[in-house]
PDB file of N, CA, C and O in Angstrom:
ATOM      1  N   MET A   1      88.753  57.026  18.399  1.00 38.00           N
ATOM      2  CA  MET A   1      88.960  57.110  19.829  1.00 38.00           C
ATOM      3  C   MET A   1      90.462  57.168  20.094  1.00 38.00           C
ATOM      4  O   MET A   1      91.220  56.398  19.545  1.00 38.00           O
ATOM      5  N   THR A   2      90.893  58.058  20.937  1.00 42.00           N
ATOM      6  CA  THR A   2      92.299  58.155  21.283  1.00 42.00           C
ATOM      7  C   THR A   2      92.567  57.393  22.563  1.00 42.00           C
ATOM      8  O   THR A   2      91.653  57.067  23.311  1.00 42.00           O
ATOM      9  N   SER A   3      93.846  57.136  22.816  1.00 53.00           N
ATOM     10  CA  SER A   3      94.187  56.382  24.016  1.00 53.00           C
ATOM     11  C   SER A   3      93.805  57.132  25.283  1.00 53.00           C
ATOM     12  O   SER A   3      93.568  56.529  26.320  1.00 53.00           O
ATOM     13  N   SER A   4      93.711  58.467  25.215  1.00 60.00           N
ATOM     14  CA  SER A   4      93.345  59.233  26.400  1.00 60.00           C
ATOM     15  C   SER A   4      91.875  59.035  26.778  1.00 60.00           C
ATOM     16  O   SER A   4      91.471  59.339  27.890  1.00 60.00           O
ATOM     17  N   ASN A   5      91.062  58.499  25.848  1.00 79.00           N
ATOM     18  CA  ASN A   5      89.650  58.241  26.133  1.00 79.00           C
ATOM     19  C   ASN A   5      89.424  56.862  26.746  1.00 79.00           C
ATOM     20  O   ASN A   5      88.308  56.526  27.088  1.00 79.00           O
ATOM     21  N   ARG A   6      90.480  56.070  26.847  1.00 84.00           N
ATOM     22  CA  ARG A   6      90.377  54.706  27.369  1.00 84.00           C
ATOM     23  C   ARG A   6      91.119  54.611  28.699  1.00 84.00           C
ATOM     24  O   ARG A   6      92.066  55.348  28.946  1.00 84.00           O
ATOM     25  N   PRO A   7      90.729  53.653  29.522  1.00 89.00           N
ATOM     26  CA  PRO A   7      91.506  53.434  30.746  1.00 89.00           C
ATOM     27  C   PRO A   7      92.892  52.916  30.378  1.00 89.00           C
ATOM     28  O   PRO A   7      93.082  52.376  29.285  1.00 89.00           O
ATOM     29  N   PRO A   8      93.849  53.053  31.265  1.00 92.00           N
ATOM     30  CA  PRO A   8      95.201  52.556  30.966  1.00 92.00           C
ATOM     31  C   PRO A   8      95.189  51.050  30.707  1.00 92.00           C
ATOM     32  O   PRO A   8      94.360  50.318  31.242  1.00 92.00           O
ATOM     33  N   VAL A   9      96.113  50.611  29.871  1.00 95.00           N
ATOM     34  CA  VAL A   9      96.292  49.197  29.596  1.00 95.00           C
ATOM     35  C   VAL A   9      97.230  48.673  30.684  1.00 95.00           C
ATOM     36  O   VAL A   9      98.386  49.071  30.755  1.00 95.00           O
ATOM     37  N   THR A  10      96.693  47.811  31.559  1.00 95.00           N
ATOM     38  CA  THR A  10      97.489  47.303  32.666  1.00 95.00           C
ATOM     39  C   THR A  10      97.397  45.780  32.753  1.00 95.00           C
ATOM     40  O   THR A  10      96.408  45.185  32.310  1.00 95.00           O
ATOM     41  N   LEU A  11      98.418  45.189  33.330  1.00 96.00           N
ATOM     42  CA  LEU A  11      98.419  43.745  33.536  1.00 96.00           C
ATOM     43  C   LEU A  11      97.264  43.345  34.447  1.00 96.00           C
ATOM     44  O   LEU A  11      96.579  42.351  34.204  1.00 96.00           O
ATOM     45  N   LYS A  12      97.017  44.121  35.469  1.00 95.00           N
ATOM     46  CA  LYS A  12      95.918  43.823  36.403  1.00 95.00           C
ATOM     47  C   LYS A  12      94.583  43.775  35.662  1.00 95.00           C
ATOM     48  O   LYS A  12      93.787  42.856  35.850  1.00 95.00           O
ATOM     49  N   ALA A  13      94.337  44.755  34.796  1.00 95.00           N
ATOM     50  CA  ALA A  13      93.080  44.787  34.040  1.00 95.00           C
ATOM     51  C   ALA A  13      92.994  43.620  33.054  1.00 95.00           C
ATOM     52  O   ALA A  13      91.930  43.021  32.886  1.00 95.00           O
ATOM     53  N   ALA A  14      94.114  43.283  32.414  1.00 95.00           N
ATOM     54  CA  ALA A  14      94.118  42.171  31.460  1.00 95.00           C
ATOM     55  C   ALA A  14      93.838  40.852  32.166  1.00 95.00           C
ATOM     56  O   ALA A  14      93.094  40.015  31.663  1.00 95.00           O
ATOM     57  N   ARG A  15      94.418  40.686  33.355  1.00 95.00           N
ATOM     58  CA  ARG A  15      94.164  39.455  34.121  1.00 95.00           C
ATOM     59  C   ARG A  15      92.706  39.382  34.565  1.00 95.00           C
ATOM     60  O   ARG A  15      92.101  38.313  34.546  1.00 95.00           O
ATOM     61  N   ALA A  16      92.142  40.509  34.946  1.00 94.00           N
ATOM     62  CA  ALA A  16      90.734  40.531  35.347  1.00 94.00           C
ATOM     63  C   ALA A  16      89.833  40.184  34.165  1.00 94.00           C
ATOM     64  O   ALA A  16      88.814  39.503  34.327  1.00 94.00           O
ATOM     65  N   LYS A  17      90.202  40.631  32.987  1.00 92.00           N
ATOM     66  CA  LYS A  17      89.383  40.401  31.795  1.00 92.00           C
ATOM     67  C   LYS A  17      89.368  38.923  31.387  1.00 92.00           C
ATOM     68  O   LYS A  17      88.324  38.402  31.019  1.00 92.00           O
ATOM     69  N   VAL A  18      90.531  38.269  31.457  1.00 90.00           N
ATOM     70  CA  VAL A  18      90.599  36.882  30.992  1.00 90.00           C
ATOM     71  C   VAL A  18      90.272  35.862  32.068  1.00 90.00           C
ATOM     72  O   VAL A  18      90.036  34.695  31.769  1.00 90.00           O
ATOM     73  N   GLY A  19      90.280  36.280  33.312  1.00 88.00           N
ATOM     74  CA  GLY A  19      89.962  35.355  34.398  1.00 88.00           C
ATOM     75  C   GLY A  19      91.157  34.496  34.783  1.00 88.00           C
ATOM     76  O   GLY A  19      92.294  34.804  34.465  1.00 88.00           O
ATOM     77  N   ALA A  20      90.864  33.406  35.434  1.00 85.00           N
ATOM     78  CA  ALA A  20      91.908  32.532  35.972  1.00 85.00           C
ATOM     79  C   ALA A  20      92.410  31.563  34.908  1.00 85.00           C
ATOM     80  O   ALA A  20      92.057  30.389  34.897  1.00 85.00           O
ATOM     81  N   VAL A  21      93.219  32.069  34.011  1.00 87.00           N
ATOM     82  CA  VAL A  21      93.847  31.209  33.005  1.00 87.00           C
ATOM     83  C   VAL A  21      95.350  31.226  33.250  1.00 87.00           C
ATOM     84  O   VAL A  21      95.897  32.215  33.739  1.00 87.00           O
ATOM     85  N   PRO A  22      96.029  30.142  32.917  1.00 91.00           N
ATOM     86  CA  PRO A  22      97.472  30.108  33.141  1.00 91.00           C
ATOM     87  C   PRO A  22      98.214  31.038  32.184  1.00 91.00           C
ATOM     88  O   PRO A  22      97.724  31.366  31.109  1.00 91.00           O
ATOM     89  N   GLY A  23      99.386  31.469  32.598  1.00 94.00           N
ATOM     90  CA  GLY A  23     100.229  32.293  31.740  1.00 94.00           C
ATOM     91  C   GLY A  23      99.950  33.778  31.893  1.00 94.00           C
ATOM     92  O   GLY A  23      99.144  34.206  32.714  1.00 94.00           O
ATOM     93  N   VAL A  24     100.651  34.543  31.080  1.00 97.00           N
ATOM     94  CA  VAL A  24     100.555  36.002  31.103  1.00 97.00           C
ATOM     95  C   VAL A  24      99.634  36.435  29.969  1.00 97.00           C
ATOM     96  O   VAL A  24      99.870  36.076  28.807  1.00 97.00           O
ATOM     97  N   PRO A  25      98.586  37.209  30.271  1.00 97.00           N
ATOM     98  CA  PRO A  25      97.645  37.599  29.219  1.00 97.00           C
ATOM     99  C   PRO A  25      98.247  38.594  28.231  1.00 97.00           C
ATOM    100  O   PRO A  25      99.145  39.364  28.571  1.00 97.00           O
ATOM    101  N   SER A  26      97.723  38.567  27.031  1.00 97.00           N
ATOM    102  CA  SER A  26      98.137  39.517  26.004  1.00 97.00           C
ATOM    103  C   SER A  26      97.591  40.905  26.325  1.00 97.00           C
ATOM    104  O   SER A  26      96.462  41.037  26.803  1.00 97.00           O
ATOM    105  N   PRO A  27      98.367  41.936  26.036  1.00 97.00           N
ATOM    106  CA  PRO A  27      97.884  43.295  26.244  1.00 97.00           C
ATOM    107  C   PRO A  27      96.991  43.804  25.105  1.00 97.00           C
ATOM    108  O   PRO A  27      96.457  44.901  25.187  1.00 97.00           O
ATOM    109  N   CYS A  28      96.808  43.008  24.064  1.00 97.00           N
ATOM    110  CA  CYS A  28      96.029  43.453  22.912  1.00 97.00           C
ATOM    111  C   CYS A  28      94.595  43.797  23.323  1.00 97.00           C
ATOM    112  O   CYS A  28      93.931  43.021  23.999  1.00 97.00           O
ATOM    113  N   ILE A  29      94.135  44.984  22.892  1.00 95.00           N
ATOM    114  CA  ILE A  29      92.746  45.392  23.145  1.00 95.00           C
ATOM    115  C   ILE A  29      92.004  45.607  21.828  1.00 95.00           C
ATOM    116  O   ILE A  29      90.988  46.273  21.781  1.00 95.00           O
ATOM    117  N   SER A  30      92.559  45.062  20.746  1.00 95.00           N
ATOM    118  CA  SER A  30      91.960  45.124  19.404  1.00 95.00           C
ATOM    119  C   SER A  30      91.828  46.550  18.873  1.00 95.00           C
ATOM    120  O   SER A  30      90.861  46.880  18.185  1.00 95.00           O
ATOM    121  N   VAL A  31      92.775  47.387  19.217  1.00 94.00           N
ATOM    122  CA  VAL A  31      92.901  48.726  18.640  1.00 94.00           C
ATOM    123  C   VAL A  31      94.284  48.747  17.999  1.00 94.00           C
ATOM    124  O   VAL A  31      95.247  49.204  18.584  1.00 94.00           O
ATOM    125  N   CYS A  32      94.372  48.177  16.818  1.00 95.00           N
ATOM    126  CA  CYS A  32      95.664  47.928  16.179  1.00 95.00           C
ATOM    127  C   CYS A  32      96.011  49.039  15.189  1.00 95.00           C
ATOM    128  O   CYS A  32      95.624  48.992  14.022  1.00 95.00           O
ATOM    129  N   GLU A  33      96.719  50.030  15.698  1.00 96.00           N
ATOM    130  CA  GLU A  33      97.156  51.161  14.876  1.00 96.00           C
ATOM    131  C   GLU A  33      98.477  51.656  15.448  1.00 96.00           C
ATOM    132  O   GLU A  33      98.580  51.909  16.641  1.00 96.00           O
ATOM    133  N   MET A  34      99.473  51.767  14.587  1.00 96.00           N
ATOM    134  CA  MET A  34     100.795  52.176  15.061  1.00 96.00           C
ATOM    135  C   MET A  34     100.894  53.694  15.194  1.00 96.00           C
ATOM    136  O   MET A  34     100.415  54.442  14.353  1.00 96.00           O
ATOM    137  N   ASP A  35     101.525  54.124  16.273  1.00 94.00           N
ATOM    138  CA  ASP A  35     101.859  55.527  16.496  1.00 94.00           C
ATOM    139  C   ASP A  35     103.251  55.721  15.918  1.00 94.00           C
ATOM    140  O   ASP A  35     104.240  55.217  16.458  1.00 94.00           O
ATOM    141  N   GLU A  36     103.329  56.421  14.802  1.00 93.00           N
ATOM    142  CA  GLU A  36     104.599  56.592  14.089  1.00 93.00           C
ATOM    143  C   GLU A  36     105.648  57.299  14.942  1.00 93.00           C
ATOM    144  O   GLU A  36     106.819  56.980  14.883  1.00 93.00           O
ATOM    145  N   ALA A  37     105.230  58.242  15.770  1.00 91.00           N
ATOM    146  CA  ALA A  37     106.182  58.996  16.590  1.00 91.00           C
ATOM    147  C   ALA A  37     106.741  58.137  17.729  1.00 91.00           C
ATOM    148  O   ALA A  37     107.922  58.222  18.053  1.00 91.00           O
ATOM    149  N   LYS A  38     105.898  57.317  18.338  1.00 90.00           N
ATOM    150  CA  LYS A  38     106.325  56.510  19.485  1.00 90.00           C
ATOM    151  C   LYS A  38     106.773  55.115  19.079  1.00 90.00           C
ATOM    152  O   LYS A  38     107.293  54.361  19.902  1.00 90.00           O
ATOM    153  N   LEU A  39     106.535  54.752  17.819  1.00 93.00           N
ATOM    154  CA  LEU A  39     106.870  53.426  17.305  1.00 93.00           C
ATOM    155  C   LEU A  39     106.244  52.308  18.137  1.00 93.00           C
ATOM    156  O   LEU A  39     106.845  51.277  18.398  1.00 93.00           O
ATOM    157  N   ALA A  40     105.005  52.546  18.556  1.00 95.00           N
ATOM    158  CA  ALA A  40     104.270  51.565  19.349  1.00 95.00           C
ATOM    159  C   ALA A  40     102.803  51.595  18.954  1.00 95.00           C
ATOM    160  O   ALA A  40     102.308  52.595  18.420  1.00 95.00           O
ATOM    161  N   CYS A  41     102.116  50.497  19.225  1.00 97.00           N
ATOM    162  CA  CYS A  41     100.692  50.410  18.936  1.00 97.00           C
ATOM    163  C   CYS A  41      99.927  51.393  19.820  1.00 97.00           C
ATOM    164  O   CYS A  41     100.204  51.498  21.018  1.00 97.00           O
ATOM    165  N   LYS A  42      98.957  52.064  19.233  1.00 96.00           N
ATOM    166  CA  LYS A  42      98.137  53.017  19.997  1.00 96.00           C
ATOM    167  C   LYS A  42      97.181  52.307  20.954  1.00 96.00           C
ATOM    168  O   LYS A  42      96.693  52.902  21.901  1.00 96.00           O
ATOM    169  N   GLY A  43      96.928  51.026  20.721  1.00 96.00           N
ATOM    170  CA  GLY A  43      96.013  50.278  21.583  1.00 96.00           C
ATOM    171  C   GLY A  43      96.712  49.621  22.755  1.00 96.00           C
ATOM    172  O   GLY A  43      96.357  49.829  23.908  1.00 96.00           O
ATOM    173  N   CYS A  44      97.753  48.832  22.463  1.00 97.00           N
ATOM    174  CA  CYS A  44      98.400  48.042  23.521  1.00 97.00           C
ATOM    175  C   CYS A  44      99.768  48.576  23.925  1.00 97.00           C
ATOM    176  O   CYS A  44     100.374  48.057  24.861  1.00 97.00           O
ATOM    177  N   PHE A  45     100.270  49.562  23.215  1.00 97.00           N
ATOM    178  CA  PHE A  45     101.540  50.220  23.534  1.00 97.00           C
ATOM    179  C   PHE A  45     102.762  49.323  23.346  1.00 97.00           C
ATOM    180  O   PHE A  45     103.823  49.603  23.879  1.00 97.00           O
ATOM    181  N   ARG A  46     102.616  48.233  22.569  1.00 98.00           N
ATOM    182  CA  ARG A  46     103.767  47.389  22.263  1.00 98.00           C
ATOM    183  C   ARG A  46     104.408  47.841  20.961  1.00 98.00           C
ATOM    184  O   ARG A  46     103.755  48.373  20.071  1.00 98.00           O
ATOM    185  N   THR A  47     105.706  47.573  20.844  1.00 97.00           N
ATOM    186  CA  THR A  47     106.413  47.823  19.596  1.00 97.00           C
ATOM    187  C   THR A  47     106.095  46.690  18.619  1.00 97.00           C
ATOM    188  O   THR A  47     105.573  45.636  19.022  1.00 97.00           O
ATOM    189  N   LEU A  48     106.439  46.887  17.358  1.00 96.00           N
ATOM    190  CA  LEU A  48     106.220  45.819  16.378  1.00 96.00           C
ATOM    191  C   LEU A  48     106.993  44.563  16.762  1.00 96.00           C
ATOM    192  O   LEU A  48     106.481  43.446  16.629  1.00 96.00           O
ATOM    193  N   ALA A  49     108.211  44.725  17.258  1.00 97.00           N
ATOM    194  CA  ALA A  49     109.009  43.567  17.668  1.00 97.00           C
ATOM    195  C   ALA A  49     108.324  42.815  18.813  1.00 97.00           C
ATOM    196  O   ALA A  49     108.266  41.581  18.810  1.00 97.00           O
ATOM    197  N   GLU A  50     107.806  43.547  19.785  1.00 98.00           N
ATOM    198  CA  GLU A  50     107.122  42.906  20.915  1.00 98.00           C
ATOM    199  C   GLU A  50     105.863  42.176  20.455  1.00 98.00           C
ATOM    200  O   GLU A  50     105.575  41.072  20.924  1.00 98.00           O
ATOM    201  N   ILE A  51     105.134  42.786  19.542  1.00 98.00           N
ATOM    202  CA  ILE A  51     103.909  42.164  19.024  1.00 98.00           C
ATOM    203  C   ILE A  51     104.259  40.873  18.282  1.00 98.00           C
ATOM    204  O   ILE A  51     103.646  39.828  18.507  1.00 98.00           O
ATOM    205  N   SER A  52     105.250  40.935  17.411  1.00 97.00           N
ATOM    206  CA  SER A  52     105.586  39.767  16.592  1.00 97.00           C
ATOM    207  C   SER A  52     106.205  38.635  17.407  1.00 97.00           C
ATOM    208  O   SER A  52     106.064  37.470  17.053  1.00 97.00           O
ATOM    209  N   GLN A  53     106.854  38.955  18.521  1.00 98.00           N
ATOM    210  CA  GLN A  53     107.527  37.932  19.325  1.00 98.00           C
ATOM    211  C   GLN A  53     106.668  37.419  20.483  1.00 98.00           C
ATOM    212  O   GLN A  53     107.023  36.432  21.136  1.00 98.00           O
ATOM    213  N   TRP A  54     105.547  38.077  20.765  1.00 98.00           N
ATOM    214  CA  TRP A  54     104.759  37.783  21.957  1.00 98.00           C
ATOM    215  C   TRP A  54     104.461  36.290  22.142  1.00 98.00           C
ATOM    216  O   TRP A  54     104.667  35.734  23.224  1.00 98.00           O
ATOM    217  N   SER A  55     103.974  35.635  21.122  1.00 97.00           N
ATOM    218  CA  SER A  55     103.547  34.231  21.267  1.00 97.00           C
ATOM    219  C   SER A  55     104.718  33.292  21.535  1.00 97.00           C
ATOM    220  O   SER A  55     104.515  32.178  22.022  1.00 97.00           O
ATOM    221  N   ARG A  56     105.937  33.737  21.255  1.00 98.00           N
ATOM    222  CA  ARG A  56     107.114  32.901  21.478  1.00 98.00           C
ATOM    223  C   ARG A  56     107.884  33.285  22.742  1.00 98.00           C
ATOM    224  O   ARG A  56     108.872  32.652  23.085  1.00 98.00           O
ATOM    225  N   MET A  57     107.434  34.320  23.437  1.00 98.00           N
ATOM    226  CA  MET A  57     108.133  34.780  24.645  1.00 98.00           C
ATOM    227  C   MET A  57     107.807  33.892  25.841  1.00 98.00           C
ATOM    228  O   MET A  57     106.691  33.395  25.978  1.00 98.00           O
ATOM    229  N   ALA A  58     108.792  33.773  26.730  1.00 98.00           N
ATOM    230  CA  ALA A  58     108.559  33.130  28.024  1.00 98.00           C
ATOM    231  C   ALA A  58     107.736  34.091  28.878  1.00 98.00           C
ATOM    232  O   ALA A  58     107.745  35.313  28.650  1.00 98.00           O
ATOM    233  N   ASP A  59     107.034  33.553  29.865  1.00 97.00           N
ATOM    234  CA  ASP A  59     106.210  34.402  30.725  1.00 97.00           C
ATOM    235  C   ASP A  59     107.032  35.498  31.400  1.00 97.00           C
ATOM    236  O   ASP A  59     106.560  36.623  31.546  1.00 97.00           O
ATOM    237  N   ALA A  60     108.252  35.193  31.798  1.00 98.00           N
ATOM    238  CA  ALA A  60     109.104  36.209  32.440  1.00 98.00           C
ATOM    239  C   ALA A  60     109.361  37.376  31.490  1.00 98.00           C
ATOM    240  O   ALA A  60     109.344  38.546  31.904  1.00 98.00           O
ATOM    241  N   ASP A  61     109.577  37.080  30.215  1.00 98.00           N
ATOM    242  CA  ASP A  61     109.798  38.137  29.220  1.00 98.00           C
ATOM    243  C   ASP A  61     108.525  38.937  28.976  1.00 98.00           C
ATOM    244  O   ASP A  61     108.570  40.147  28.785  1.00 98.00           O
ATOM    245  N   LYS A  62     107.387  38.261  28.988  1.00 98.00           N
ATOM    246  CA  LYS A  62     106.110  38.955  28.818  1.00 98.00           C
ATOM    247  C   LYS A  62     105.867  39.928  29.970  1.00 98.00           C
ATOM    248  O   LYS A  62     105.361  41.036  29.762  1.00 98.00           O
ATOM    249  N   LEU A  63     106.252  39.532  31.172  1.00 98.00           N
ATOM    250  CA  LEU A  63     106.095  40.428  32.323  1.00 98.00           C
ATOM    251  C   LEU A  63     106.974  41.667  32.193  1.00 98.00           C
ATOM    252  O   LEU A  63     106.566  42.767  32.573  1.00 98.00           O
ATOM    253  N   VAL A  64     108.148  41.515  31.609  1.00 98.00           N
ATOM    254  CA  VAL A  64     109.019  42.672  31.356  1.00 98.00           C
ATOM    255  C   VAL A  64     108.351  43.603  30.348  1.00 98.00           C
ATOM    256  O   VAL A  64     108.342  44.825  30.520  1.00 98.00           O
ATOM    257  N   VAL A  65     107.765  43.027  29.304  1.00 98.00           N
ATOM    258  CA  VAL A  65     107.056  43.844  28.308  1.00 98.00           C
ATOM    259  C   VAL A  65     105.891  44.575  28.979  1.00 98.00           C
ATOM    260  O   VAL A  65     105.659  45.755  28.714  1.00 98.00           O
ATOM    261  N   TRP A  66     105.169  43.894  29.856  1.00 98.00           N
ATOM    262  CA  TRP A  66     104.067  44.549  30.578  1.00 98.00           C
ATOM    263  C   TRP A  66     104.569  45.747  31.376  1.00 98.00           C
ATOM    264  O   TRP A  66     103.915  46.787  31.419  1.00 98.00           O
ATOM    265  N   GLN A  67     105.727  45.619  32.021  1.00 98.00           N
ATOM    266  CA  GLN A  67     106.295  46.756  32.758  1.00 98.00           C
ATOM    267  C   GLN A  67     106.573  47.919  31.813  1.00 98.00           C
ATOM    268  O   GLN A  67     106.303  49.078  32.127  1.00 98.00           O
ATOM    269  N   GLN A  68     107.093  47.609  30.637  1.00 97.00           N
ATOM    270  CA  GLN A  68     107.387  48.645  29.648  1.00 97.00           C
ATOM    271  C   GLN A  68     106.102  49.284  29.116  1.00 97.00           C
ATOM    272  O   GLN A  68     106.040  50.497  28.917  1.00 97.00           O
ATOM    273  N   ILE A  69     105.075  48.473  28.895  1.00 97.00           N
ATOM    274  CA  ILE A  69     103.784  48.987  28.426  1.00 97.00           C
ATOM    275  C   ILE A  69     103.227  49.993  29.429  1.00 97.00           C
ATOM    276  O   ILE A  69     102.787  51.085  29.054  1.00 97.00           O
ATOM    277  N   GLU A  70     103.241  49.630  30.700  1.00 96.00           N
ATOM    278  CA  GLU A  70     102.706  50.514  31.722  1.00 96.00           C
ATOM    279  C   GLU A  70     103.549  51.783  31.830  1.00 96.00           C
ATOM    280  O   GLU A  70     103.002  52.877  31.988  1.00 96.00           O
ATOM    281  N   ALA A  71     104.858  51.675  31.683  1.00 95.00           N
ATOM    282  CA  ALA A  71     105.736  52.843  31.742  1.00 95.00           C
ATOM    283  C   ALA A  71     105.503  53.762  30.544  1.00 95.00           C
ATOM    284  O   ALA A  71     105.579  54.998  30.674  1.00 95.00           O
ATOM    285  N   ARG A  72     105.220  53.213  29.384  1.00 94.00           N
ATOM    286  CA  ARG A  72     105.011  54.010  28.172  1.00 94.00           C
ATOM    287  C   ARG A  72     103.760  54.890  28.278  1.00 94.00           C
ATOM    288  O   ARG A  72     103.621  55.853  27.543  1.00 94.00           O
ATOM    289  N   GLN A  73     102.869  54.547  29.179  1.00 92.00           N
ATOM    290  CA  GLN A  73     101.636  55.311  29.320  1.00 92.00           C
ATOM    291  C   GLN A  73     101.750  56.448  30.333  1.00 92.00           C
ATOM    292  O   GLN A  73     100.841  57.267  30.450  1.00 92.00           O
ATOM    293  N   LEU A  74     102.859  56.497  31.051  1.00 88.00           N
ATOM    294  CA  LEU A  74     103.055  57.564  32.030  1.00 88.00           C
ATOM    295  C   LEU A  74     103.331  58.877  31.312  1.00 88.00           C
ATOM    296  O   LEU A  74     103.971  58.898  30.265  1.00 88.00           O
ATOM    297  N   PRO A  75     102.852  59.992  31.868  1.00 83.00           N
ATOM    298  CA  PRO A  75     103.128  61.280  31.244  1.00 83.00           C
ATOM    299  C   PRO A  75     104.637  61.556  31.240  1.00 83.00           C
ATOM    300  O   PRO A  75     105.348  61.199  32.172  1.00 83.00           O
ATOM    301  N   VAL A  76     105.082  62.161  30.156  1.00 75.00           N
ATOM    302  CA  VAL A  76     106.499  62.510  30.033  1.00 75.00           C
ATOM    303  C   VAL A  76     106.714  63.860  30.695  1.00 75.00           C
ATOM    304  O   VAL A  76     106.011  64.832  30.406  1.00 75.00           O
ATOM    305  N   ALA A  77     107.672  63.921  31.606  1.00 72.00           N
ATOM    306  CA  ALA A  77     107.980  65.166  32.309  1.00 72.00           C
ATOM    307  C   ALA A  77     108.649  66.142  31.349  1.00 72.00           C
ATOM    308  O   ALA A  77     109.484  65.758  30.530  1.00 72.00           O
ATOM    309  N   ALA A  78     108.282  67.405  31.464  1.00 69.00           N
ATOM    310  CA  ALA A  78     108.890  68.446  30.634  1.00 69.00           C
ATOM    311  C   ALA A  78     110.325  68.665  31.088  1.00 69.00           C
ATOM    312  O   ALA A  78     110.622  68.584  32.289  1.00 69.00           O
ATOM    313  N   PRO A  79     111.225  68.961  30.162  1.00 73.00           N
ATOM    314  CA  PRO A  79     112.642  69.165  30.530  1.00 73.00           C
ATOM    315  C   PRO A  79     112.856  70.389  31.388  1.00 73.00           C
ATOM    316  O   PRO A  79     112.165  71.306  31.449  1.00 73.00           O
TER     317      PRO A  79
END
């Protein structure tokens, strides 16, 4: 399954999935495969550094990563 066959990975959807729990939810959707060209996971769109640091990040930093995840899924405009 490719990422285009799945709905976008969003903070809103992750919060809906986990319910009313404290903190910022993980973007992991259990599709753990790296995209060599984009240097990000094909499932959650995080880089290896973001994945490895996630559990130690402050919530404010996790929210920044979420913004980057959502931006990484936007179509790239042609030059």
